[in-house]
């Protein structure tokens, strides 16, 4: 079948956001509000911050504002992989913070446990499944790298299971798989929009006042606190936590650390029992291949396959544009790759195709800070792993606002910043050259050219 035909009826909208349980948006703020803590942003970062703030102190008066609807952006259109890693995987963590890698792993595992506990405590129906994830090799050199990564991780107390060709294909059968690396406990699958909606309900039940369609347009000092402007009013708060991620920060100096990268995904129709049997996948792990330009894929609760990744599109100037949420040329490329991976699923059709912007920073994992003499905190730069790490980021922001010295605030990861991106046209040229070089490495047994080696030495790069 021509892969294009599989896309004929695909709706250009995120599958997750079409769920019939989607809650109705709340009202916009009109007039003035006063609170102890204002949270800006209704994605995971903001929702976790509001929830944890109330858990820490139920008497704290908390307001959350969201420019559109809770969970509509990255939090409602991602792949639904919820990872324990705070560092975008062990390799990145070991390369950047080897001395505190063990502490970061422990904090990450505790954070994922905390998410699982919150899902149960607040009865959040988000299809949470702690099934783990397999990094799949599709070339022999990738399998060699996975084995080396497992040995390095084991030296630091992280147990990952190496799977040879027959073992990985016994888990999920694709003729392209030559091996894999299985993290059995460090990743959960979930319905990302349902998680956001469940967190919204939990926040409201604890007394958080949430205003949707209320964009924060300005931030300024106001006596001993802060004032935030919105289209129809103002909010006066003792402290402000910014969870705006890919959107321009109200603290302007933060903007140079983040660029938007557009990522795309497809969702199949529900698979029949025969189709599921043809590929195995009985244990429902998440999967991702090991190329620089990689795919991520997983099963949904209703037996569809989400297939995303590969293209990572940076818009010149870092300009966000809703028109970029659709990219038919990428959808077609992804469809071709899907049927190459699973030829036994020929004839399956895609029902949804969508994209969205990821907040990318040069170290691929979140960074943190304060402004206005500690009255404002922020977290951003999750680079695609924010489903889990945003809860940790929320705790960090609350620690920073409280002026507390904790195991989190003592981390070099928290105390340091990534390298900022250069101005245009240097950012465009550098990112473009890096993407070209990564694709070239994938076609040349992973051999990295001089540009990539230089980026490696500088601790820079480009990743979706």
Short mmCIF file of C-alpha atoms in Angstrom, two decimals:
data_model
loop_
_atom_site.label_atom_id
_atom_site.label_comp_id
_atom_site.label_asym_id
_atom_site.label_seq_id
_atom_site.Cartn_x
_atom_site.Cartn_y
_atom_site.Cartn_z
CA UNK A 1 0.00 0.00 0.00
CA UNK A 2 1.17 3.51 -0.77
CA UNK A 3 1.98 5.05 2.67
CA UNK A 4 0.19 8.22 1.59
CA UNK A 5 -3.10 6.29 1.49
CA UNK A 6 -2.71 5.43 5.15
CA UNK A 7 -2.95 9.15 5.90
CA UNK A 8 -6.03 9.88 3.79
CA UNK A 9 -8.41 10.13 6.75
CA UNK A 10 -5.97 11.31 9.43
CA UNK A 11 -7.36 14.25 11.36
CA UNK A 12 -4.83 17.07 11.88
CA UNK A 13 -5.41 17.26 15.62
CA UNK A 14 -3.82 15.64 18.67
CA UNK A 15 -5.48 12.32 19.42
CA UNK A 16 -5.24 12.87 23.17
CA UNK A 17 -7.10 16.18 23.12
CA UNK A 18 -10.10 14.69 21.30
CA UNK A 19 -10.99 12.54 24.29
CA UNK A 20 -14.71 12.88 25.18
CA UNK A 21 -13.73 13.42 28.83
CA UNK A 22 -12.05 16.73 28.03
CA UNK A 23 -13.21 19.21 30.66
CA UNK A 24 -14.79 22.49 29.80
CA UNK A 25 -12.40 25.44 30.02
CA UNK A 26 -12.74 27.76 32.96
CA UNK A 27 -13.49 31.46 32.79
CA UNK A 28 -10.95 34.20 32.17
CA UNK A 29 -9.83 36.51 34.95
CA UNK A 30 -11.67 39.82 34.99
CA UNK A 31 -10.57 42.49 37.43
CA UNK A 32 -7.94 42.22 40.14
CA UNK A 33 -6.86 39.14 42.11
CA UNK A 34 -4.62 38.77 45.18
CA UNK A 35 -2.81 35.62 46.28
CA UNK A 36 0.24 34.23 48.03
CA UNK A 37 1.49 32.34 44.97
CA UNK A 38 0.68 32.96 41.33
CA UNK A 39 1.51 30.14 38.91
CA UNK A 40 1.78 31.15 35.26
CA UNK A 41 1.15 28.31 32.81
CA UNK A 42 -1.41 25.50 32.79
CA UNK A 43 0.81 22.70 31.54
CA UNK A 44 2.47 20.08 33.71
CA UNK A 45 5.00 22.50 35.23
CA UNK A 46 2.33 24.90 36.42
CA UNK A 47 -0.15 22.23 37.51
CA UNK A 48 2.41 20.33 39.58
CA UNK A 49 3.63 23.59 41.12
CA UNK A 50 0.13 24.58 42.21
CA UNK A 51 -0.66 21.11 43.53
CA UNK A 52 2.60 20.68 45.46
CA UNK A 53 2.30 24.19 46.88
CA UNK A 54 -1.07 23.30 48.38
CA UNK A 55 0.23 19.96 49.64
CA UNK A 56 3.12 21.74 51.37
CA UNK A 57 0.84 24.35 52.94
CA UNK A 58 -2.94 23.91 52.54
CA UNK A 59 -3.45 27.48 53.82
CA UNK A 60 -1.42 28.99 50.96
CA UNK A 61 -3.61 30.98 48.60
CA UNK A 62 -2.73 29.84 45.06
CA UNK A 63 -3.89 31.15 41.69
CA UNK A 64 -3.00 29.63 38.31
CA UNK A 65 -3.47 31.37 34.96
CA UNK A 66 -3.31 29.74 31.54
CA UNK A 67 -3.27 31.60 28.22
CA UNK A 68 -5.55 29.09 26.45
CA UNK A 69 -6.78 25.87 28.08
CA UNK A 70 -5.10 23.63 30.62
CA UNK A 71 -3.01 20.97 28.88
CA UNK A 72 -3.58 22.21 25.33
CA UNK A 73 0.10 22.61 24.35
CA UNK A 74 3.01 20.20 24.91
CA UNK A 75 1.35 18.63 27.96
CA UNK A 76 -1.59 17.43 25.88
CA UNK A 77 0.10 16.45 22.63
CA UNK A 78 3.25 14.49 23.60
CA UNK A 79 3.92 10.77 23.33
CA UNK A 80 2.87 9.94 26.88
CA UNK A 81 6.27 8.61 28.03
CA UNK A 82 6.76 9.48 31.71
CA UNK A 83 10.43 8.88 32.57
CA UNK A 84 12.25 8.83 35.89
CA UNK A 85 15.33 10.40 34.30
CA UNK A 86 15.81 14.08 35.09
CA UNK A 87 18.79 14.37 32.74
CA UNK A 88 17.43 13.14 29.39
CA UNK A 89 18.85 9.68 30.00
CA UNK A 90 21.90 8.24 31.79
CA UNK A 91 24.41 9.13 29.06
CA UNK A 92 23.58 12.83 29.18
CA UNK A 93 23.54 12.83 32.98
CA UNK A 94 26.90 11.08 33.26
CA UNK A 95 28.47 13.39 30.68
CA UNK A 96 27.32 16.57 32.44
CA UNK A 97 27.11 15.77 36.16
CA UNK A 98 29.07 12.58 36.86
CA UNK A 99 29.69 13.50 40.48
CA UNK A 100 26.02 13.81 41.31
CA UNK A 101 24.63 11.24 38.89
CA UNK A 102 23.69 8.81 41.69
CA UNK A 103 21.79 11.55 43.52
CA UNK A 104 20.02 12.59 40.30
CA UNK A 105 18.98 9.00 39.64
CA UNK A 106 17.64 8.60 43.18
CA UNK A 107 15.72 11.88 42.98
CA UNK A 108 14.37 10.91 39.57
CA UNK A 109 13.13 7.54 40.76
CA UNK A 110 11.51 9.13 43.82
CA UNK A 111 9.90 11.69 41.52
CA UNK A 112 8.37 8.99 39.30
CA UNK A 113 7.16 7.18 42.40
CA UNK A 114 5.59 10.47 43.51
CA UNK A 115 3.74 10.81 40.20
CA UNK A 116 2.41 7.26 40.50
CA UNK A 117 1.32 7.94 44.09
CA UNK A 118 -0.41 11.21 43.10
CA UNK A 119 -2.28 9.48 40.27
CA UNK A 120 -3.62 6.98 42.80
CA UNK A 121 -4.26 9.48 45.62
CA UNK A 122 -6.28 11.86 43.45
CA UNK A 123 -7.94 9.08 41.41
CA UNK A 124 -6.57 10.44 38.13
CA UNK A 125 -7.73 8.17 35.32
CA UNK A 126 -4.84 8.61 32.88
CA UNK A 127 -4.03 5.02 31.80
CA UNK A 128 -0.87 4.98 33.93
CA UNK A 129 1.19 1.82 33.19
CA UNK A 130 4.71 1.42 34.58
CA UNK A 131 5.81 -0.88 31.77
CA UNK A 132 9.32 0.45 31.17
CA UNK A 133 10.99 1.32 27.89
CA UNK A 134 13.24 -0.44 25.40
CA UNK A 135 15.87 1.50 23.44
CA UNK A 136 16.05 -0.41 20.17
CA UNK A 137 19.07 -0.81 17.92
CA UNK A 138 18.39 -1.00 14.18
CA UNK A 139 22.07 -1.13 13.19
CA UNK A 140 24.91 -3.26 14.66
CA UNK A 141 26.89 -0.20 15.74
CA UNK A 142 23.89 1.01 17.72
CA UNK A 143 23.72 -2.33 19.54
CA UNK A 144 27.40 -2.03 20.45
CA UNK A 145 26.69 1.43 21.86
CA UNK A 146 23.72 0.13 23.87
CA UNK A 147 25.83 -2.63 25.43
CA UNK A 148 28.51 -0.10 26.33
CA UNK A 149 25.85 2.17 27.84
CA UNK A 150 24.52 -0.71 29.96
CA UNK A 151 28.01 -1.44 31.29
CA UNK A 152 28.59 2.23 32.14
CA UNK A 153 25.21 2.53 33.81
CA UNK A 154 25.87 -0.62 35.88
CA UNK A 155 29.08 0.92 37.21
CA UNK A 156 26.88 3.70 38.61
CA UNK A 157 24.23 1.44 40.08
CA UNK A 158 21.69 1.60 37.25
CA UNK A 159 20.54 -1.79 36.02
CA UNK A 160 19.52 -2.00 32.36
CA UNK A 161 18.86 -5.28 30.56
CA UNK A 162 20.60 -5.96 27.23
CA UNK A 163 18.46 -7.84 24.72
CA UNK A 164 19.93 -9.55 21.67
CA UNK A 165 18.12 -9.74 18.35
CA UNK A 166 15.95 -12.73 19.25
CA UNK A 167 15.18 -11.40 22.72
CA UNK A 168 14.07 -7.96 21.55
CA UNK A 169 11.98 -9.43 18.74
CA UNK A 170 10.33 -11.73 21.27
CA UNK A 171 9.13 -8.57 23.03
CA UNK A 172 8.16 -6.59 19.92
CA UNK A 173 8.66 -8.09 16.49
CA UNK A 174 10.17 -5.91 13.79
CA UNK A 175 12.59 -7.10 11.10
CA UNK A 176 14.55 -3.87 11.66
CA UNK A 177 15.47 -4.66 15.30
CA UNK A 178 18.94 -6.09 16.00
CA UNK A 179 19.00 -5.59 19.78
CA UNK A 180 17.74 -3.49 22.63
CA UNK A 181 18.28 -2.07 26.09
CA UNK A 182 15.37 -2.48 28.50
CA UNK A 183 14.75 -0.16 31.42
CA UNK A 184 12.08 -2.20 33.19
CA UNK A 185 10.99 0.25 35.88
CA UNK A 186 12.17 3.76 34.99
CA UNK A 187 9.44 4.72 32.49
CA UNK A 188 5.65 4.67 32.60
CA UNK A 189 3.13 5.08 29.79
CA UNK A 190 0.12 7.33 30.29
CA UNK A 191 -2.54 9.41 28.55
CA UNK A 192 -0.91 12.85 28.73
CA UNK A 193 -4.03 15.00 28.37
CA UNK A 194 -5.92 12.99 30.99
CA UNK A 195 -3.01 13.52 33.38
CA UNK A 196 -3.22 17.29 32.85
CA UNK A 197 -6.99 17.33 33.29
CA UNK A 198 -6.73 15.17 36.40
CA UNK A 199 -4.13 17.49 37.91
CA UNK A 200 -6.41 20.44 37.16
CA UNK A 201 -9.27 18.80 39.04
CA UNK A 202 -6.98 17.89 41.96
CA UNK A 203 -5.74 21.49 42.17
CA UNK A 204 -9.26 22.87 42.19
CA UNK A 205 -10.32 20.37 44.86
CA UNK A 206 -7.51 21.70 47.06
CA UNK A 207 -8.66 25.28 46.55
CA UNK A 208 -6.47 26.52 43.70
CA UNK A 209 -8.27 29.17 41.63
CA UNK A 210 -7.63 28.51 37.93
CA UNK A 211 -8.30 31.07 35.20
CA UNK A 212 -8.10 29.91 31.59
CA UNK A 213 -7.91 32.08 28.47
CA UNK A 214 -5.92 34.44 30.69
CA UNK A 215 -2.52 35.23 29.18
CA UNK A 216 0.06 36.83 31.43
CA UNK A 217 1.33 39.85 29.48
CA UNK A 218 3.64 41.62 31.94
CA UNK A 219 5.53 41.14 35.19
CA UNK A 220 6.65 43.93 37.52
CA UNK A 221 7.57 44.61 41.12
CA UNK A 222 4.77 45.79 43.38
CA UNK A 223 5.94 46.75 46.84
CA UNK A 224 7.13 43.60 48.59
CA UNK A 225 5.52 41.38 45.96
CA UNK A 226 4.83 41.14 42.24
CA UNK A 227 2.12 42.27 39.85
CA UNK A 228 1.19 40.41 36.67
CA UNK A 229 -0.92 41.97 33.93
CA UNK A 230 -3.53 39.98 32.02
CA UNK A 231 -5.85 41.11 29.19
CA UNK A 232 -8.76 41.94 31.54
CA UNK A 233 -7.11 42.41 34.91
CA UNK A 234 -4.13 42.15 37.23
CA UNK A 235 -2.87 39.69 39.82
CA UNK A 236 -0.94 40.80 42.90
CA UNK A 237 1.11 38.01 44.48
CA UNK A 238 3.85 37.57 47.05
CA UNK A 239 5.57 35.05 44.77
CA UNK A 240 5.31 34.00 41.12
CA UNK A 241 6.29 30.65 39.59
CA UNK A 242 6.72 30.63 35.81
CA UNK A 243 5.90 27.42 33.97
CA UNK A 244 5.69 28.84 30.46
CA UNK A 245 8.45 26.60 29.00
CA UNK A 246 8.52 27.02 25.20
CA UNK A 247 6.58 30.29 25.30
CA UNK A 248 8.53 33.53 25.82
CA UNK A 249 9.36 33.94 29.49
CA UNK A 250 8.18 36.97 31.42
CA UNK A 251 11.79 37.11 32.64
CA UNK A 252 13.38 38.25 29.39
CA UNK A 253 16.92 37.08 30.13
CA UNK A 254 15.66 33.49 30.21
CA UNK A 255 14.53 33.60 26.58
CA UNK A 256 18.02 33.11 25.15
CA UNK A 257 18.31 29.69 26.78
CA UNK A 258 15.32 28.11 25.00
CA UNK A 259 14.41 27.54 21.37
CA UNK A 260 11.27 25.84 20.02
CA UNK A 261 11.67 22.62 18.09
CA UNK A 262 8.61 21.18 16.37
CA UNK A 263 8.00 17.46 16.80
CA UNK A 264 5.37 15.36 15.02
CA UNK A 265 3.41 12.17 15.65
CA UNK A 266 0.90 9.82 14.04
CA UNK A 267 -1.74 7.62 15.68
CA UNK A 268 -3.06 4.45 14.09
CA UNK A 269 -6.56 3.10 14.19
CA UNK A 270 -7.10 0.45 16.92
CA UNK A 271 -5.30 -2.76 16.02
CA UNK A 272 -7.19 -6.02 15.73
CA UNK A 273 -6.22 -9.05 17.79
CA UNK A 274 -4.58 -10.52 14.69
CA UNK A 275 -2.54 -7.39 14.04
CA UNK A 276 -1.42 -7.24 17.68
CA UNK A 277 -0.47 -10.90 17.49
CA UNK A 278 1.65 -10.24 14.40
CA UNK A 279 3.90 -7.84 16.31
CA UNK A 280 3.73 -9.31 19.81
CA UNK A 281 4.18 -6.40 22.23
CA UNK A 282 2.37 -8.20 25.04
CA UNK A 283 4.10 -6.23 27.82
CA UNK A 284 3.29 -2.81 26.36
CA UNK A 285 6.69 -1.19 26.89
CA UNK A 286 7.49 2.14 25.33
CA UNK A 287 10.04 1.95 22.52
CA UNK A 288 12.49 4.31 20.91
CA UNK A 289 15.17 3.61 18.35
CA UNK A 290 18.81 4.56 18.85
CA UNK A 291 19.52 6.73 15.83
CA UNK A 292 20.30 10.42 16.22
CA UNK A 293 17.12 11.10 14.29
CA UNK A 294 15.00 8.69 16.29
CA UNK A 295 11.43 7.47 16.51
CA UNK A 296 9.43 6.87 19.68
CA UNK A 297 6.42 4.56 19.70
CA UNK A 298 4.01 2.99 22.16
CA UNK A 299 0.63 1.32 22.54
CA UNK A 300 -2.39 3.18 23.85
CA UNK A 301 -5.04 1.78 26.16
CA UNK A 302 -7.28 1.10 23.13
CA UNK A 303 -4.50 -0.73 21.23
CA UNK A 304 -3.44 1.98 18.82
CA UNK A 305 0.22 2.68 18.03
CA UNK A 306 1.55 6.19 18.48
CA UNK A 307 4.52 6.71 16.15
CA UNK A 308 6.45 9.97 16.42
CA UNK A 309 9.78 11.74 16.24
CA UNK A 310 12.52 11.77 13.59
CA UNK A 311 12.09 15.27 12.22
CA UNK A 312 12.94 18.07 14.63
CA UNK A 313 12.08 21.35 12.93
CA UNK A 314 13.52 24.63 14.17
CA UNK A 315 11.79 27.75 12.81
CA UNK A 316 14.04 30.65 11.88
CA UNK A 317 14.13 33.17 14.70
CA UNK A 318 12.48 30.74 17.09
CA UNK A 319 9.06 32.07 16.16
CA UNK A 320 6.09 30.05 17.36
CA UNK A 321 3.32 29.61 14.81
CA UNK A 322 0.25 27.38 15.12
CA UNK A 323 0.49 26.71 11.38
CA UNK A 324 3.64 24.66 12.09
CA UNK A 325 1.59 22.20 14.14
CA UNK A 326 0.79 20.54 10.81
CA UNK A 327 3.49 19.26 8.44
CA UNK A 328 2.26 16.81 5.79
CA UNK A 329 5.76 16.11 4.45
CA UNK A 330 6.80 14.88 7.89
CA UNK A 331 3.61 12.83 8.28
CA UNK A 332 4.38 11.05 5.01
CA UNK A 333 7.98 10.41 6.06
CA UNK A 334 6.79 8.99 9.39
CA UNK A 335 4.24 6.75 7.65
CA UNK A 336 6.95 5.31 5.38
CA UNK A 337 9.18 4.64 8.37
CA UNK A 338 6.29 3.00 10.26
CA UNK A 339 5.62 0.42 7.57
CA UNK A 340 9.34 -0.24 7.19
CA UNK A 341 9.44 -1.03 10.90
CA UNK A 342 6.21 -3.06 10.91
CA UNK A 343 5.62 -4.46 7.39
CA UNK A 344 3.22 -6.99 8.92
CA UNK A 345 0.83 -4.07 9.60
CA UNK A 346 0.39 -3.15 5.94
CA UNK A 347 -3.09 -1.75 5.44
CA UNK A 348 -3.33 -0.10 8.84
CA UNK A 349 -4.53 3.49 8.60
CA UNK A 350 -3.72 6.55 10.68
CA UNK A 351 -6.58 8.42 12.32
CA UNK A 352 -4.65 11.42 13.70
CA UNK A 353 -1.53 13.38 12.74
CA UNK A 354 -0.26 16.37 14.71
CA UNK A 355 2.71 18.36 15.88
CA UNK A 356 3.76 20.82 18.52
CA UNK A 357 6.70 22.76 19.90
CA UNK A 358 9.18 21.40 22.46
CA UNK A 359 11.15 23.74 24.73
CA UNK A 360 14.73 22.82 23.88
CA UNK A 361 17.86 23.97 25.65
CA UNK A 362 21.47 23.22 24.82
CA UNK A 363 21.97 20.68 27.61
CA UNK A 364 18.72 18.74 26.84
CA UNK A 365 17.44 18.88 30.42
CA UNK A 366 15.70 21.48 32.54
CA UNK A 367 17.32 24.53 34.08
CA UNK A 368 16.07 26.69 36.93
CA UNK A 369 16.47 30.10 38.46
CA UNK A 370 15.00 33.09 40.26
CA UNK A 371 14.42 36.75 39.48
CA UNK A 372 13.29 39.90 41.26
CA UNK A 373 15.26 39.12 44.43
CA UNK A 374 13.81 35.65 44.80
CA UNK A 375 10.17 36.65 44.37
CA UNK A 376 9.96 34.85 41.00
CA UNK A 377 11.16 31.36 40.07
CA UNK A 378 11.21 29.55 36.74
CA UNK A 379 11.91 26.15 35.19
CA UNK A 380 12.24 25.44 31.48
CA UNK A 381 14.19 23.51 28.83
CA UNK A 382 12.91 19.97 29.41
CA UNK A 383 13.63 19.04 25.76
CA UNK A 384 10.95 16.41 25.38
CA UNK A 385 11.23 14.69 28.76
CA UNK A 386 8.94 16.98 30.71
CA UNK A 387 6.08 14.56 31.40
CA UNK A 388 7.96 13.28 34.44
CA UNK A 389 10.62 15.90 35.12
CA UNK A 390 8.16 18.79 35.43
CA UNK A 391 7.07 17.54 38.84
CA UNK A 392 10.70 17.70 39.98
CA UNK A 393 10.94 21.18 38.44
CA UNK A 394 7.89 22.27 40.41
CA UNK A 395 9.52 21.15 43.64
CA UNK A 396 12.70 23.03 42.72
CA UNK A 397 10.77 26.25 42.02
CA UNK A 398 8.96 26.00 45.34
CA UNK A 399 12.25 25.35 47.17
CA UNK A 400 13.80 28.40 45.50
CA UNK A 401 10.85 30.64 46.37
CA UNK A 402 11.01 29.46 49.99
CA UNK A 403 14.76 30.13 50.11
CA UNK A 404 15.26 26.57 51.32
CA UNK A 405 18.46 24.57 51.07
CA UNK A 406 17.42 21.09 49.96
CA UNK A 407 18.93 18.10 48.21
CA UNK A 408 17.42 19.56 45.03
CA UNK A 409 18.73 23.12 45.33
CA UNK A 410 22.22 21.84 46.21
CA UNK A 411 22.55 20.13 42.81
CA UNK A 412 24.94 21.58 40.26
CA UNK A 413 22.19 20.85 37.74
CA UNK A 414 19.96 23.31 39.60
CA UNK A 415 22.66 25.89 40.32
CA UNK A 416 24.03 26.02 36.75
CA UNK A 417 22.63 27.20 33.43
CA UNK A 418 22.99 25.77 29.93
CA UNK A 419 24.83 27.62 27.21
CA UNK A 420 22.47 30.20 25.66
CA UNK A 421 21.69 29.99 21.96
CA UNK A 422 23.36 32.60 19.77
CA UNK A 423 21.37 35.28 17.92
CA UNK A 424 20.19 34.79 14.35
CA UNK A 425 21.37 33.91 11.82
CA UNK A 426 23.95 32.00 13.89
CA UNK A 427 21.32 29.91 15.70
CA UNK A 428 19.67 28.91 12.41
CA UNK A 429 23.00 28.03 10.80
CA UNK A 430 24.32 26.16 13.83
CA UNK A 431 21.17 24.12 14.39
CA UNK A 432 20.88 23.36 10.69
CA UNK A 433 24.49 22.19 10.47
CA UNK A 434 24.04 20.05 13.56
CA UNK A 435 20.92 18.39 12.17
CA UNK A 436 22.64 17.71 8.86
CA UNK A 437 25.64 16.24 10.66
CA UNK A 438 23.47 14.01 12.86
CA UNK A 439 21.67 12.64 9.80
CA UNK A 440 25.02 12.04 8.11
CA UNK A 441 26.25 10.15 11.19
CA UNK A 442 23.16 7.92 11.06
CA UNK A 443 24.02 7.03 7.47
CA UNK A 444 27.69 6.39 8.30
CA UNK A 445 27.60 3.87 11.14
CA UNK A 446 27.40 6.61 13.75
CA UNK A 447 30.69 8.28 12.82
CA UNK A 448 30.57 11.87 14.03
CA UNK A 449 32.16 14.61 11.93
CA UNK A 450 34.35 17.43 13.20
CA UNK A 451 31.38 19.69 13.86
CA UNK A 452 29.67 17.12 16.10
CA UNK A 453 32.92 16.32 17.89
CA UNK A 454 33.37 20.02 18.59
CA UNK A 455 29.81 20.30 19.89
CA UNK A 456 30.44 17.27 22.08
CA UNK A 457 33.53 18.88 23.60
CA UNK A 458 31.58 22.07 24.28
CA UNK A 459 28.67 20.18 25.81
CA UNK A 460 26.32 21.45 23.10
CA UNK A 461 24.14 19.79 20.52
CA UNK A 462 20.64 19.46 19.22
CA UNK A 463 18.07 16.88 20.26
CA UNK A 464 14.30 16.37 20.17
#
